[in-house]
């Protein structure tokens, strides 16, 4: 299989990740507990060490501000639902994944918040539009760092100070950027950073993290055992335990730690450049082939490794995805990519586009095979 669906989840994982998962599962897979037996303490240490690694990687305030989550959606929901109060105003955009759009729209429909959804221009948000949308009631600005449909990277370094100045909290969805774009939490005033562990940080599925900056104090939405402070009648107020009820995915976190180390060693920009260079070939092919076009302004300097193609009218993205899978053993992602608002804005709703997302292990030869397959399929219908 030629796997070009890394924007959904990365595959394969780097070899050290498989090794870490195997070793941890065989030797240390106890229930973490600060006051427990040595295996429990060792498991707890894996969580602590990984919080340190995350804090160093993203230059956060301190390791205890990193909350392990089930995925990116889990962290985004925690940040959104733990923060907003009745009467608050929230700003978001048409680039968002449903993991931001749906919780916000549900809160809006329930009459809890008012919502402004900013329109992007050719895949990019304008920081000045954020400034204009802010009101004294704006409690939260929730934006994606990189569009999972278009791969375009948003100017969060310019947006963050505008949000901070207005006294609102800034939530960044780094699902498509964590591990491929450097994020410096000391240089950029971000209050919440949510991302999955299973995409460009190469952990297994079931992993993710939410960074909670010092100005944010979300209400816990999952209360329960925390591996310590058992006598307390309510959730301990200490970070990170206040936001982490129940047995964590410590096996997944062990894999995630190996993934972060691999990325740090390989270099974030090096990985991004490899993926974007492969996409450049797809862009050149689409621009030179009748019936095809790309969506979103193409700029290799502000792009991650995901690109959406508008397919010829005689085909649907679903047809193409299925032919690529069954006849060519190539995995891509057709459809709306859980981001309906941007497809409506682009005029690609409801069929969507064909998204291609190479990873660090994708080769030039695989892209050649993919482009030859597209050429062959389209030759039959045009
Ligand atoms: C931009 C964006 N946000 C959020 C998510 C949700 O991530 P998860 O599936 O880990 O919850 C995704 C997943 O594709 C995404 O691309």
Short mmCIF file of C-alpha atoms and ligand atoms in Angstrom, two decimals:
data_model
loop_
_atom_site.label_atom_id
_atom_site.label_comp_id
_atom_site.label_asym_id
_atom_site.label_seq_id
_atom_site.Cartn_x
_atom_site.Cartn_y
_atom_site.Cartn_z
CA UNK A 1 0.00 0.00 0.00
CA UNK A 2 1.20 3.50 -0.84
CA UNK A 3 -0.05 5.45 2.15
CA UNK A 4 -0.88 9.09 1.35
CA UNK A 5 -3.31 9.68 4.23
CA UNK A 6 -0.93 10.98 6.89
CA UNK A 7 -3.18 13.97 7.63
CA UNK A 8 -5.69 11.48 9.09
CA UNK A 9 -3.08 9.55 11.04
CA UNK A 10 0.57 8.87 10.31
CA UNK A 11 1.72 5.53 8.93
CA UNK A 12 4.16 3.93 9.24
CA UNK A 13 5.52 5.08 12.57
CA UNK A 14 9.29 5.46 13.01
CA UNK A 15 10.94 2.20 14.13
CA UNK A 16 11.81 3.50 17.66
CA UNK A 17 8.06 4.03 18.27
CA UNK A 18 7.28 0.36 17.57
CA UNK A 19 10.19 -0.65 19.80
CA UNK A 20 9.08 1.62 22.65
CA UNK A 21 5.50 0.28 22.47
CA UNK A 22 6.67 -3.32 22.51
CA UNK A 23 9.13 -2.79 25.36
CA UNK A 24 6.69 -0.81 27.50
CA UNK A 25 3.86 -3.30 26.94
CA UNK A 26 6.10 -6.18 28.02
CA UNK A 27 7.78 -4.59 31.03
CA UNK A 28 5.95 -1.55 32.42
CA UNK A 29 2.27 -1.66 31.54
CA UNK A 30 0.98 -1.08 35.06
CA UNK A 31 -1.64 1.43 36.17
CA UNK A 32 0.30 4.62 36.94
CA UNK A 33 0.16 5.67 40.57
CA UNK A 34 2.33 8.06 42.48
CA UNK A 35 2.02 6.11 45.72
CA UNK A 36 2.00 2.62 44.28
CA UNK A 37 4.40 -0.27 43.71
CA UNK A 38 7.52 0.09 41.59
CA UNK A 39 5.82 -0.76 38.29
CA UNK A 40 3.08 1.79 38.99
CA UNK A 41 5.70 4.38 39.82
CA UNK A 42 7.64 3.52 36.64
CA UNK A 43 4.47 3.97 34.57
CA UNK A 44 3.84 7.31 36.29
CA UNK A 45 7.42 8.30 35.47
CA UNK A 46 6.74 7.68 31.77
CA UNK A 47 3.89 10.20 31.96
CA UNK A 48 6.09 12.71 33.81
CA UNK A 49 9.02 12.28 31.42
CA UNK A 50 6.74 12.79 28.43
CA UNK A 51 5.26 15.95 29.94
CA UNK A 52 8.84 17.21 30.28
CA UNK A 53 9.58 16.26 26.66
CA UNK A 54 6.46 18.09 25.44
CA UNK A 55 7.30 21.14 27.53
CA UNK A 56 10.79 21.26 26.09
CA UNK A 57 9.65 20.62 22.51
CA UNK A 58 7.05 23.41 22.53
CA UNK A 59 8.76 25.61 25.17
CA UNK A 60 5.78 25.66 27.52
CA UNK A 61 5.53 27.23 30.97
CA UNK A 62 6.04 23.98 32.93
CA UNK A 63 5.57 20.20 32.49
CA UNK A 64 2.51 20.08 34.75
CA UNK A 65 0.54 22.26 32.29
CA UNK A 66 0.44 19.34 29.79
CA UNK A 67 -2.72 17.24 29.93
CA UNK A 68 -2.84 13.87 28.18
CA UNK A 69 -5.97 13.43 26.10
CA UNK A 70 -7.53 10.70 23.96
CA UNK A 71 -6.94 12.60 20.71
CA UNK A 72 -7.08 16.21 19.51
CA UNK A 73 -10.90 16.34 19.71
CA UNK A 74 -10.76 15.50 23.41
CA UNK A 75 -8.36 18.37 24.15
CA UNK A 76 -10.34 20.87 22.07
CA UNK A 77 -13.57 19.93 23.85
CA UNK A 78 -11.89 20.25 27.22
CA UNK A 79 -10.59 23.72 26.37
CA UNK A 80 -13.87 24.95 24.84
CA UNK A 81 -16.40 23.48 27.26
CA UNK A 82 -14.21 24.11 30.30
CA UNK A 83 -13.83 27.78 29.43
CA UNK A 84 -16.99 29.37 28.05
CA UNK A 85 -19.79 30.76 30.23
CA UNK A 86 -23.31 31.84 29.30
CA UNK A 87 -23.20 35.15 27.43
CA UNK A 88 -19.64 34.72 26.12
CA UNK A 89 -18.67 35.55 22.56
CA UNK A 90 -16.34 33.18 20.67
CA UNK A 91 -14.47 33.71 17.39
CA UNK A 92 -13.64 30.87 15.03
CA UNK A 93 -13.16 30.41 11.27
CA UNK A 94 -14.45 28.56 8.25
CA UNK A 95 -11.23 26.51 8.13
CA UNK A 96 -12.04 24.53 11.25
CA UNK A 97 -12.38 20.80 11.67
CA UNK A 98 -15.66 19.61 13.19
CA UNK A 99 -13.84 19.03 16.48
CA UNK A 100 -13.95 22.83 16.92
CA UNK A 101 -16.98 23.67 14.77
CA UNK A 102 -19.42 21.20 16.32
CA UNK A 103 -18.90 21.97 20.03
CA UNK A 104 -19.05 25.71 19.27
CA UNK A 105 -22.14 25.42 17.05
CA UNK A 106 -23.88 23.28 19.70
CA UNK A 107 -23.15 25.91 22.35
CA UNK A 108 -24.41 28.62 20.00
CA UNK A 109 -27.60 26.68 19.21
CA UNK A 110 -28.20 26.11 22.93
CA UNK A 111 -28.03 29.90 23.44
CA UNK A 112 -24.94 29.69 25.66
CA UNK A 113 -22.55 31.66 23.42
CA UNK A 114 -22.61 33.95 20.42
CA UNK A 115 -20.28 32.94 17.63
CA UNK A 116 -18.42 34.73 14.85
CA UNK A 117 -17.09 32.51 12.05
CA UNK A 118 -14.42 34.37 10.06
CA UNK A 119 -14.10 33.69 6.34
CA UNK A 120 -10.69 32.69 5.04
CA UNK A 121 -9.33 33.99 1.73
CA UNK A 122 -7.85 31.31 -0.51
CA UNK A 123 -6.98 29.26 2.57
CA UNK A 124 -5.62 32.01 4.81
CA UNK A 125 -7.00 34.05 7.70
CA UNK A 126 -6.30 37.75 8.07
CA UNK A 127 -5.16 38.77 11.59
CA UNK A 128 -6.91 42.12 11.10
CA UNK A 129 -10.23 40.30 10.66
CA UNK A 130 -9.69 38.73 14.09
CA UNK A 131 -9.00 42.17 15.56
CA UNK A 132 -12.20 43.57 14.06
CA UNK A 133 -14.31 40.65 15.35
CA UNK A 134 -13.17 40.98 18.98
CA UNK A 135 -15.72 42.47 21.41
CA UNK A 136 -15.59 43.08 25.18
CA UNK A 137 -17.55 39.81 25.52
CA UNK A 138 -15.07 37.69 23.51
CA UNK A 139 -13.84 35.00 25.88
CA UNK A 140 -12.20 32.65 23.39
CA UNK A 141 -10.68 32.66 19.91
CA UNK A 142 -10.47 29.08 18.57
CA UNK A 143 -8.51 28.61 15.34
CA UNK A 144 -6.67 25.91 13.48
CA UNK A 145 -2.96 26.38 12.89
CA UNK A 146 -2.99 24.53 9.57
CA UNK A 147 -6.06 23.63 7.53
CA UNK A 148 -6.52 19.86 7.33
CA UNK A 149 -8.22 20.32 3.93
CA UNK A 150 -5.83 22.75 2.23
CA UNK A 151 -2.62 22.42 4.24
CA UNK A 152 -2.32 26.22 4.51
CA UNK A 153 -0.59 27.50 7.66
CA UNK A 154 -2.28 30.35 9.51
CA UNK A 155 -0.39 33.39 10.89
CA UNK A 156 -0.91 32.50 14.57
CA UNK A 157 2.18 34.48 15.62
CA UNK A 158 0.42 37.64 14.38
CA UNK A 159 -3.02 36.67 15.73
CA UNK A 160 -1.94 35.62 19.26
CA UNK A 161 -0.86 39.09 20.52
CA UNK A 162 -4.07 40.63 19.16
CA UNK A 163 -6.15 38.14 21.14
CA UNK A 164 -4.00 38.59 24.26
CA UNK A 165 -4.30 42.37 24.10
CA UNK A 166 -8.09 42.05 24.01
CA UNK A 167 -8.06 39.87 27.15
CA UNK A 168 -9.53 36.78 25.45
CA UNK A 169 -8.02 33.28 25.52
CA UNK A 170 -6.44 31.85 22.37
CA UNK A 171 -7.03 28.17 21.55
CA UNK A 172 -4.90 26.76 18.73
CA UNK A 173 -5.75 23.47 17.04
CA UNK A 174 -2.32 22.16 16.09
CA UNK A 175 -3.58 18.83 14.72
CA UNK A 176 -1.85 19.37 11.38
CA UNK A 177 1.12 21.39 12.59
CA UNK A 178 2.49 19.85 15.81
CA UNK A 179 5.67 18.10 14.67
CA UNK A 180 5.99 19.86 11.29
CA UNK A 181 5.91 23.56 12.22
CA UNK A 182 7.94 24.92 15.14
CA UNK A 183 5.62 26.27 17.86
CA UNK A 184 7.27 28.32 20.58
CA UNK A 185 4.88 28.90 23.48
CA UNK A 186 7.25 31.40 25.12
CA UNK A 187 7.38 33.57 22.00
CA UNK A 188 3.70 33.24 21.00
CA UNK A 189 1.01 33.94 23.60
CA UNK A 190 -1.17 30.85 23.15
CA UNK A 191 -3.41 29.85 26.06
CA UNK A 192 -4.47 26.41 24.84
CA UNK A 193 -2.59 24.23 22.36
CA UNK A 194 -4.36 21.00 21.40
CA UNK A 195 -2.97 18.27 19.18
CA UNK A 196 -3.16 14.53 18.58
CA UNK A 197 -0.19 12.31 19.35
CA UNK A 198 -1.01 10.08 16.39
CA UNK A 199 -0.32 12.39 13.44
CA UNK A 200 3.01 14.20 13.02
CA UNK A 201 4.33 13.24 16.46
CA UNK A 202 4.08 9.55 15.46
CA UNK A 203 2.49 8.14 18.61
CA UNK A 204 -0.26 5.52 18.29
CA UNK A 205 -3.96 6.36 17.98
CA UNK A 206 -5.58 7.13 21.33
CA UNK A 207 -2.97 9.75 22.23
CA UNK A 208 -3.09 13.54 22.34
CA UNK A 209 -2.27 16.47 24.57
CA UNK A 210 -3.63 19.84 25.61
CA UNK A 211 -1.33 22.58 26.85
CA UNK A 212 -3.07 24.83 29.36
CA UNK A 213 -1.23 28.12 29.76
CA UNK A 214 -1.06 29.98 33.08
CA UNK A 215 -3.93 32.37 32.25
CA UNK A 216 -6.33 29.51 31.51
CA UNK A 217 -8.11 27.49 34.17
CA UNK A 218 -10.71 25.25 32.50
CA UNK A 219 -13.29 23.37 34.52
CA UNK A 220 -12.61 19.61 34.55
CA UNK A 221 -15.10 17.70 32.45
CA UNK A 222 -13.93 14.22 33.41
CA UNK A 223 -13.59 13.66 37.14
CA UNK A 224 -12.38 10.50 38.85
CA UNK A 225 -9.30 8.66 40.06
CA UNK A 226 -5.96 10.42 39.58
CA UNK A 227 -3.46 7.91 40.99
CA UNK A 228 -3.05 9.96 44.21
CA UNK A 229 -4.92 12.28 46.65
CA UNK A 230 -7.60 9.60 47.06
CA UNK A 231 -8.99 11.11 50.26
CA UNK A 232 -10.11 14.28 48.50
CA UNK A 233 -13.90 14.28 47.97
CA UNK A 234 -13.63 16.19 44.73
CA UNK A 235 -11.12 16.37 41.90
CA UNK A 236 -7.70 17.51 43.19
CA UNK A 237 -7.02 21.10 42.14
CA UNK A 238 -3.39 20.40 41.30
CA UNK A 239 -2.28 20.48 37.64
CA UNK A 240 -2.21 18.20 35.63
CA UNK A 241 -4.37 15.87 37.78
CA UNK A 242 -7.32 18.27 37.92
CA UNK A 243 -7.92 17.61 34.21
CA UNK A 244 -6.97 13.92 34.03
CA UNK A 245 -9.52 11.54 35.58
CA UNK A 246 -9.21 7.78 35.01
CA UNK A 247 -6.49 5.43 33.81
CA UNK A 248 -4.48 7.20 31.11
CA UNK A 249 -3.23 5.61 27.90
CA UNK A 250 0.24 5.17 29.36
CA UNK A 251 1.24 2.65 26.69
CA UNK A 252 0.32 5.15 23.98
CA UNK A 253 2.21 7.89 25.82
CA UNK A 254 5.32 5.67 25.88
CA UNK A 255 5.04 5.44 22.08
CA UNK A 256 4.38 9.17 21.81
CA UNK A 257 7.55 9.92 23.79
CA UNK A 258 9.57 7.91 21.27
CA UNK A 259 7.82 9.77 18.43
CA UNK A 260 8.65 13.19 19.89
CA UNK A 261 12.30 12.18 20.32
CA UNK A 262 12.39 10.98 16.69
CA UNK A 263 10.92 14.27 15.41
CA UNK A 264 13.30 16.35 17.54
CA UNK A 265 16.22 14.39 16.15
CA UNK A 266 15.08 14.53 12.50
CA UNK A 267 14.12 18.21 12.73
CA UNK A 268 10.64 19.71 12.31
CA UNK A 269 11.50 21.88 9.30
CA UNK A 270 13.35 19.03 7.59
CA UNK A 271 10.21 16.83 7.79
CA UNK A 272 7.95 19.63 6.53
CA UNK A 273 10.29 20.41 3.63
CA UNK A 274 10.35 16.76 2.54
CA UNK A 275 6.54 16.56 2.50
CA UNK A 276 6.07 19.89 0.75
CA UNK A 277 8.67 19.01 -1.92
CA UNK A 278 6.63 15.89 -2.70
CA UNK A 279 3.44 17.97 -2.88
CA UNK A 280 5.12 20.42 -5.24
CA UNK A 281 5.23 17.59 -7.77
CA UNK A 282 1.48 17.02 -7.31
CA UNK A 283 0.83 20.76 -7.73
CA UNK A 284 2.91 20.87 -10.94
CA UNK A 285 1.08 17.82 -12.29
CA UNK A 286 -2.38 19.26 -11.47
CA UNK A 287 -1.54 22.61 -13.01
CA UNK A 288 -0.41 20.90 -16.20
CA UNK A 289 -3.25 18.40 -16.50
CA UNK A 290 -6.65 19.19 -18.00
CA UNK A 291 -9.61 18.85 -15.64
CA UNK A 292 -7.57 19.09 -12.42
CA UNK A 293 -6.85 21.95 -10.06
CA UNK A 294 -5.64 22.47 -6.52
CA UNK A 295 -7.47 24.41 -3.81
CA UNK A 296 -5.96 27.08 -1.56
CA UNK A 297 -3.14 29.45 -2.49
CA UNK A 298 0.02 27.38 -2.99
CA UNK A 299 3.02 28.73 -1.13
CA UNK A 300 5.57 26.07 -0.14
CA UNK A 301 6.84 28.26 2.71
CA UNK A 302 3.43 28.34 4.45
CA UNK A 303 2.22 24.83 3.76
CA UNK A 304 2.16 21.51 5.59
CA UNK A 305 2.04 18.12 3.88
CA UNK A 306 -1.65 18.07 2.96
CA UNK A 307 -3.16 19.20 -0.34
CA UNK A 308 -6.68 19.08 -1.77
CA UNK A 309 -7.33 18.36 -5.43
CA UNK A 310 -10.52 19.24 -7.27
CA UNK A 311 -11.17 16.27 -9.55
CA UNK A 312 -12.50 16.30 -13.15
CA UNK A 313 -16.29 16.65 -13.44
CA UNK A 314 -16.75 13.17 -14.89
CA UNK A 315 -15.52 11.67 -11.62
CA UNK A 316 -16.24 12.18 -7.93
CA UNK A 317 -13.52 12.25 -5.28
CA UNK A 318 -15.19 9.13 -3.83
CA UNK A 319 -14.88 7.27 -7.18
CA UNK A 320 -11.25 8.21 -7.41
CA UNK A 321 -10.44 7.28 -3.83
CA UNK A 322 -12.05 3.91 -4.33
CA UNK A 323 -10.30 3.20 -7.67
CA UNK A 324 -6.95 4.24 -6.19
CA UNK A 325 -7.51 1.90 -3.26
CA UNK A 326 -8.83 -1.14 -5.07
CA UNK A 327 -6.88 -1.01 -8.35
CA UNK A 328 -3.64 0.73 -7.37
CA UNK A 329 -3.32 0.08 -3.61
CA UNK A 330 -2.97 3.79 -2.92
CA UNK A 331 -4.57 5.31 0.19
CA UNK A 332 -5.86 8.90 -0.07
CA UNK A 333 -8.80 10.69 1.57
CA UNK A 334 -11.78 11.81 -0.55
CA UNK A 335 -14.71 13.85 0.79
CA UNK A 336 -15.23 16.70 3.21
CA UNK A 337 -12.48 15.83 5.72
CA UNK A 338 -14.72 16.72 8.70
CA UNK A 339 -14.49 20.38 7.62
CA UNK A 340 -17.76 21.25 5.84
CA UNK A 341 -17.56 25.05 6.15
CA UNK A 342 -14.42 25.41 4.05
CA UNK A 343 -15.82 23.08 1.39
CA UNK A 344 -18.97 25.23 1.23
CA UNK A 345 -16.80 28.34 0.88
CA UNK A 346 -14.72 26.71 -1.88
CA UNK A 347 -17.75 25.42 -3.77
CA UNK A 348 -16.63 21.81 -3.30
CA UNK A 349 -19.56 20.82 -1.04
CA UNK A 350 -20.98 18.13 -0.80
CA UNK A 351 -18.61 15.81 -2.69
CA UNK A 352 -15.48 17.49 -1.39
CA UNK A 353 -11.99 17.00 -2.77
CA UNK A 354 -9.31 14.36 -3.02
CA UNK A 355 -6.79 15.00 -0.25
CA UNK A 356 -3.26 13.73 -0.57
CA UNK A 357 -0.95 13.81 2.44
CA UNK A 358 2.52 12.26 2.24
CA UNK A 359 4.64 11.60 5.32
CA UNK A 360 8.31 11.53 6.20
CA UNK A 361 8.73 8.04 4.76
CA UNK A 362 6.95 8.74 1.45
CA UNK A 363 9.34 8.47 -1.50
CA UNK A 364 9.60 10.24 -4.84
CA UNK A 365 8.88 6.90 -6.57
CA UNK A 366 5.61 6.56 -4.66
CA UNK A 367 4.51 10.02 -5.81
CA UNK A 368 5.41 9.04 -9.39
CA UNK A 369 3.24 5.92 -9.06
CA UNK A 370 0.40 8.03 -7.63
CA UNK A 371 0.57 10.59 -10.45
CA UNK A 372 0.76 7.86 -13.09
CA UNK A 373 -2.34 6.27 -11.56
CA UNK A 374 -4.23 9.60 -11.69
CA UNK A 375 -3.14 10.08 -15.30
CA UNK A 376 -4.34 6.59 -16.23
CA UNK A 377 -7.70 6.96 -14.46
CA UNK A 378 -8.43 10.39 -15.92
CA UNK A 379 -7.36 9.38 -19.44
CA UNK A 380 -10.24 6.92 -19.36
CA UNK A 381 -12.89 9.56 -18.60
CA UNK A 382 -11.81 12.80 -20.29
C1 LIG B 1 -7.32 20.26 12.01
C2 LIG B 1 -7.79 19.08 12.80
N1 LIG B 1 -8.31 19.27 14.02
C3 LIG B 1 -8.74 18.26 14.78
C4 LIG B 1 -8.67 16.96 14.33
C5 LIG B 1 -9.17 15.86 15.20
O1 LIG B 1 -8.12 15.02 15.60
P1 LIG B 1 -8.44 13.66 16.36
O2 LIG B 1 -8.98 12.73 15.35
O3 LIG B 1 -7.10 13.25 16.92
O4 LIG B 1 -9.41 13.95 17.43
C6 LIG B 1 -8.13 16.69 13.07
C7 LIG B 1 -8.06 15.33 12.55
O5 LIG B 1 -7.93 15.07 11.38
C8 LIG B 1 -7.67 17.78 12.29
O6 LIG B 1 -7.13 17.59 11.09
#
